[in-house]
Coordinates of C-alpha atoms in Angstrom, one line a residue:
R150 CA 109.3 56.7 116.4
G151 CA 106.1 57.7 114.8
L152 CA 105.6 60.6 116.6
G153 CA 109.0 61.8 116.3
D154 CA 108.3 61.7 112.5
V155 CA 105.2 63.8 113.0
Y156 CA 107.2 66.3 114.8
K157 CA 110.1 65.9 112.1
R158 CA 107.6 66.6 109.4
Q159 CA 105.8 69.8 111.5
E160 CA 109.2 71.2 111.9
E161 CA 110.2 70.7 108.4
S162 CA 107.0 72.3 107.5
R163 CA 107.3 75.5 109.8
S164 CA 110.9 75.8 108.3
T165 CA 109.5 75.6 104.5
Q166 CA 107.0 78.4 105.4
L167 CA 109.7 80.4 107.2
E168 CA 111.8 80.3 103.9
E169 CA 108.8 81.1 101.4
V170 CA 108.2 84.1 103.5
T171 CA 111.7 85.3 103.8
Q172 CA 112.0 84.7 100.1
F173 CA 109.1 86.7 99.3
Q174 CA 110.1 89.5 101.8
R175 CA 113.3 89.7 99.3
E176 CA 111.5 89.6 96.4
C177 CA 109.3 92.7 97.4
D178 CA 112.6 94.6 98.8
F179 CA 114.3 93.9 95.3
L180 CA 111.3 95.1 93.3
K181 CA 111.1 98.1 95.5
K182 CA 115.0 98.9 95.0
V183 CA 114.9 98.2 91.2
I184 CA 111.6 99.4 90.3
L185 CA 110.3 102.3 92.5
Y186 CA 113.8 103.9 93.1
S187 CA 115.5 102.7 89.8
E188 CA 118.4 101.5 91.4
K189 CA 121.1 98.9 90.5
V190 CA 121.4 96.0 92.9
D191 CA 124.8 94.6 93.8
I192 CA 124.6 91.0 94.1
A193 CA 127.2 90.5 96.7
E194 CA 126.3 93.4 98.9
W195 CA 122.4 92.4 98.6
S196 CA 123.4 88.7 99.7
M197 CA 124.9 90.2 103.1
A198 CA 122.2 92.6 103.8
H199 CA 119.9 89.3 103.8
F200 CA 122.1 87.1 105.1
V201 CA 121.9 84.8 102.5
S202 CA 124.2 83.3 99.7
E203 CA 124.8 84.8 96.3
A204 CA 123.4 81.7 94.8
S205 CA 120.0 82.3 96.8
I206 CA 120.0 86.0 95.4
R207 CA 120.4 84.5 91.7
R208 CA 117.8 82.0 92.2
D209 CA 115.4 85.0 93.7
I210 CA 116.3 86.7 90.2
E211 CA 115.3 83.9 88.2
K212 CA 111.9 83.4 89.7
L213 CA 111.3 87.3 89.1
E214 CA 112.6 87.2 85.8
K215 CA 109.9 84.5 84.6
K216 CA 107.2 87.0 86.0
I217 CA 108.4 90.1 84.2
L218 CA 108.8 88.4 80.7
S219 CA 105.5 88.7 79.8
Y220 CA 105.7 92.4 80.2
H221 CA 108.6 92.8 78.1
L222 CA 110.9 93.6 81.0
R223 CA 114.3 92.1 81.8
F224 CA 117.0 92.1 84.3
V225 CA 120.5 93.1 83.1
K226 CA 123.6 91.7 85.1
K227 CA 126.7 93.5 84.5
N228 CA 129.8 93.8 86.6
G229 CA 128.0 91.9 89.7
E230 CA 125.1 94.4 89.6
I231 CA 121.4 93.9 88.3
F232 CA 119.2 96.4 87.0
L233 CA 116.0 96.7 84.8
Q234 CA 115.7 97.1 81.3
Y235 CA 112.5 97.9 79.5
R236 CA 111.0 99.9 76.2
N237 CA 107.7 101.1 77.8
E238 CA 107.3 102.8 81.0
E239 CA 103.7 101.6 81.0
D240 CA 104.8 98.1 81.2
V241 CA 107.0 98.7 84.1
R242 CA 104.0 100.4 85.9
K243 CA 101.3 97.9 84.8
F244 CA 103.5 95.2 86.0
L245 CA 104.2 96.3 89.3
R246 CA 100.3 97.0 89.8
N247 CA 99.6 93.6 89.0
Y248 CA 102.1 92.0 91.3
L249 CA 101.0 94.0 94.0
I250 CA 97.3 93.1 93.6
Q251 CA 98.2 89.5 92.9
H252 CA 100.0 88.8 96.1
F253 CA 98.6 91.5 98.5
D254 CA 94.8 91.6 99.9
L255 CA 94.4 95.0 99.0
E256 CA 90.7 95.2 98.8
N257 CA 90.3 94.5 102.6
E258 CA 90.7 98.0 104.1
T259 CA 91.9 96.8 107.2
S260 CA 94.9 95.1 105.7
R261 CA 95.6 97.4 102.8
S262 CA 97.7 100.1 104.9
S263 CA 100.1 97.5 106.1
C264 CA 100.7 95.4 102.8
L265 CA 101.0 98.9 100.9
S266 CA 103.4 100.2 103.7
Q267 CA 106.0 97.2 102.5
F268 CA 106.5 99.4 99.1
F269 CA 105.5 102.8 100.2
V270 CA 105.7 105.4 102.6
D271 CA 102.8 105.1 104.9
E272 CA 102.2 108.8 104.9
L273 CA 101.8 109.1 101.2
V274 CA 99.5 106.1 101.2
E275 CA 97.2 107.8 103.9
N276 CA 97.5 111.2 102.0
I277 CA 96.2 109.7 98.8
D278 CA 93.6 108.0 100.3
R279 CA 92.5 111.3 101.8
Y280 CA 93.1 113.2 98.5
I281 CA 90.7 110.8 96.9
S282 CA 88.0 111.4 99.4
D283 CA 88.6 115.0 99.2
S284 CA 88.3 115.1 95.2
E285 CA 85.1 112.7 95.6
A286 CA 83.5 115.6 98.0
N287 CA 84.9 118.5 96.2
Y288 CA 84.4 117.8 92.5
Q289 CA 81.4 115.4 93.0
F290 CA 81.9 112.1 92.0
M291 CA 82.7 108.6 93.1
I292 CA 84.4 105.6 92.7
N293 CA 83.4 102.4 93.7
D294 CA 85.1 101.0 96.8
S295 CA 86.2 97.6 95.1
Y296 CA 88.3 99.5 92.8
R297 CA 89.5 102.6 94.7
V298 CA 92.8 100.6 95.7
Y299 CA 93.4 100.7 91.4
L300 CA 93.6 104.4 91.4
M301 CA 95.9 104.5 94.8
L302 CA 98.3 102.1 93.2
D303 CA 98.6 104.0 89.9
L304 CA 99.0 107.3 91.7
L305 CA 101.8 105.9 94.2
I306 CA 103.7 104.0 91.3
S307 CA 103.4 107.3 89.1
S308 CA 104.6 109.5 91.6
Y309 CA 107.4 107.3 92.5
R310 CA 108.5 106.5 88.9
Y311 CA 107.5 110.2 87.5
K312 CA 109.9 111.7 90.1
S313 CA 112.7 109.4 89.3
G314 CA 112.9 110.6 85.9
H315 CA 110.7 107.8 84.5
H316 CA 107.8 109.3 82.2
V317 CA 105.0 108.1 80.1
V318 CA 105.8 108.6 76.5
P319 CA 104.0 111.9 75.3
E320 CA 101.3 111.3 72.9
E321 CA 99.9 114.0 70.3
P322 CA 98.1 116.6 72.2
K323 CA 94.7 116.1 70.0
S324 CA 94.7 112.4 70.7
L325 CA 94.9 113.0 74.7
I326 CA 91.6 114.7 74.9
K327 CA 89.1 113.9 72.3
N328 CA 85.6 114.3 74.0
L329 CA 84.3 116.8 76.0
S330 CA 83.1 114.3 78.6
Q331 CA 86.7 113.7 79.4
Y332 CA 87.2 117.1 80.4
E333 CA 86.2 117.1 84.0
V334 CA 87.9 113.7 84.9
Y335 CA 91.1 115.0 83.4
I336 CA 91.4 118.2 85.7
I337 CA 90.3 115.8 88.4
A338 CA 93.3 113.5 87.6
G339 CA 95.6 116.2 87.1
D340 CA 94.6 117.6 90.8
L341 CA 95.3 114.3 92.1
L342 CA 98.5 113.9 90.5
S343 CA 99.5 117.2 91.3
K344 CA 98.9 116.7 95.1
T345 CA 100.2 113.0 95.4
T346 CA 103.7 114.4 93.5
E347 CA 103.8 117.8 95.1
I348 CA 104.4 119.5 91.6
P349 CA 102.3 122.2 90.0
I350 CA 99.6 120.9 87.8
Q351 CA 100.9 123.2 85.1
M352 CA 104.4 121.4 85.3
L353 CA 103.0 117.7 85.1
D354 CA 103.4 116.1 81.7
V355 CA 100.2 115.9 80.2
S356 CA 100.8 112.3 79.1
E357 CA 100.9 111.5 82.9
I358 CA 97.8 113.2 83.8
H359 CA 96.2 111.2 81.0
N360 CA 97.3 108.0 82.5
I361 CA 95.4 108.8 85.5
C362 CA 92.5 110.0 83.8
L363 CA 92.3 106.7 81.9
T364 CA 92.6 104.9 85.5
M365 CA 89.6 106.8 86.7
L366 CA 87.5 105.9 83.7
S367 CA 88.5 102.4 83.6
V368 CA 87.5 101.7 87.3
G369 CA 84.3 103.3 87.3
Y370 CA 84.5 106.9 87.9
E371 CA 80.8 108.3 88.1
A372 CA 79.8 112.0 88.2
R373 CA 77.1 112.6 90.8
P374 CA 74.0 114.5 89.5
Q375 CA 74.5 117.8 91.4
S376 CA 76.5 120.5 89.3
H377 CA 79.5 121.8 90.9
M378 CA 80.4 125.4 89.9
A379 CA 84.2 125.0 91.0
V380 CA 84.5 122.0 88.3
S381 CA 82.6 124.0 85.6
E382 CA 84.7 127.0 85.9
T383 CA 88.1 124.9 85.9
V384 CA 86.7 122.9 82.9
R385 CA 85.8 125.9 81.1
Q386 CA 89.3 127.6 81.7
F387 CA 91.0 124.2 80.6
I388 CA 88.9 124.2 77.2
D389 CA 89.8 127.8 76.7
E390 CA 93.4 126.9 77.1
V391 CA 93.4 123.7 74.8
S392 CA 91.5 126.0 72.3
R393 CA 94.9 128.5 72.1
L394 CA 97.3 125.6 71.6

């Protein structure tokens, strides 16, 4: 009888763990649809697609609502559908980036790709990693490996959101580029975002490039001591362009 109780507890524990994994996967799928693809979720259809009751889906959403509250986001329920409501695009991106960092082991290079593939297309993840490495070589700068994933995440999230029509609120041009030391990183950020989105740099919103520029500066962008003629020439052209505005 004692052994039977042990087996029963083990079975209950396995069942609980499985339910937690399944619930987490539903949560990821939901965030991917609502935030990355900016789509509405039909509760009835979603419950059937995930083989759970509508009550379970509503519990999932209630848990998520607690997580997004501090970012000034909320889910609106209307006519059996749910969609995201927000005021500031930056809050949406910040929430998703922090969510991914908190719930996945992204600092581990071995597991990073498989984790990110739950939200993003594998090819894009691989391409962005390569774009960053190429930029480090071409523009003679480096980013600490521990913080590289932050830049990858911001490029990935910005690409999906921007191409879905959700843009960072523009600032006054003069406030975007305040000091000469930021010209080079601005050019690099623009090049990275252009490659990621497959949109020519001159067609990208300045505020979007500035957003990636701030990420690079915050994660420890370091210029290497060697000079690089291509960067110098690009920066000179950029300064000339700004001075004509």
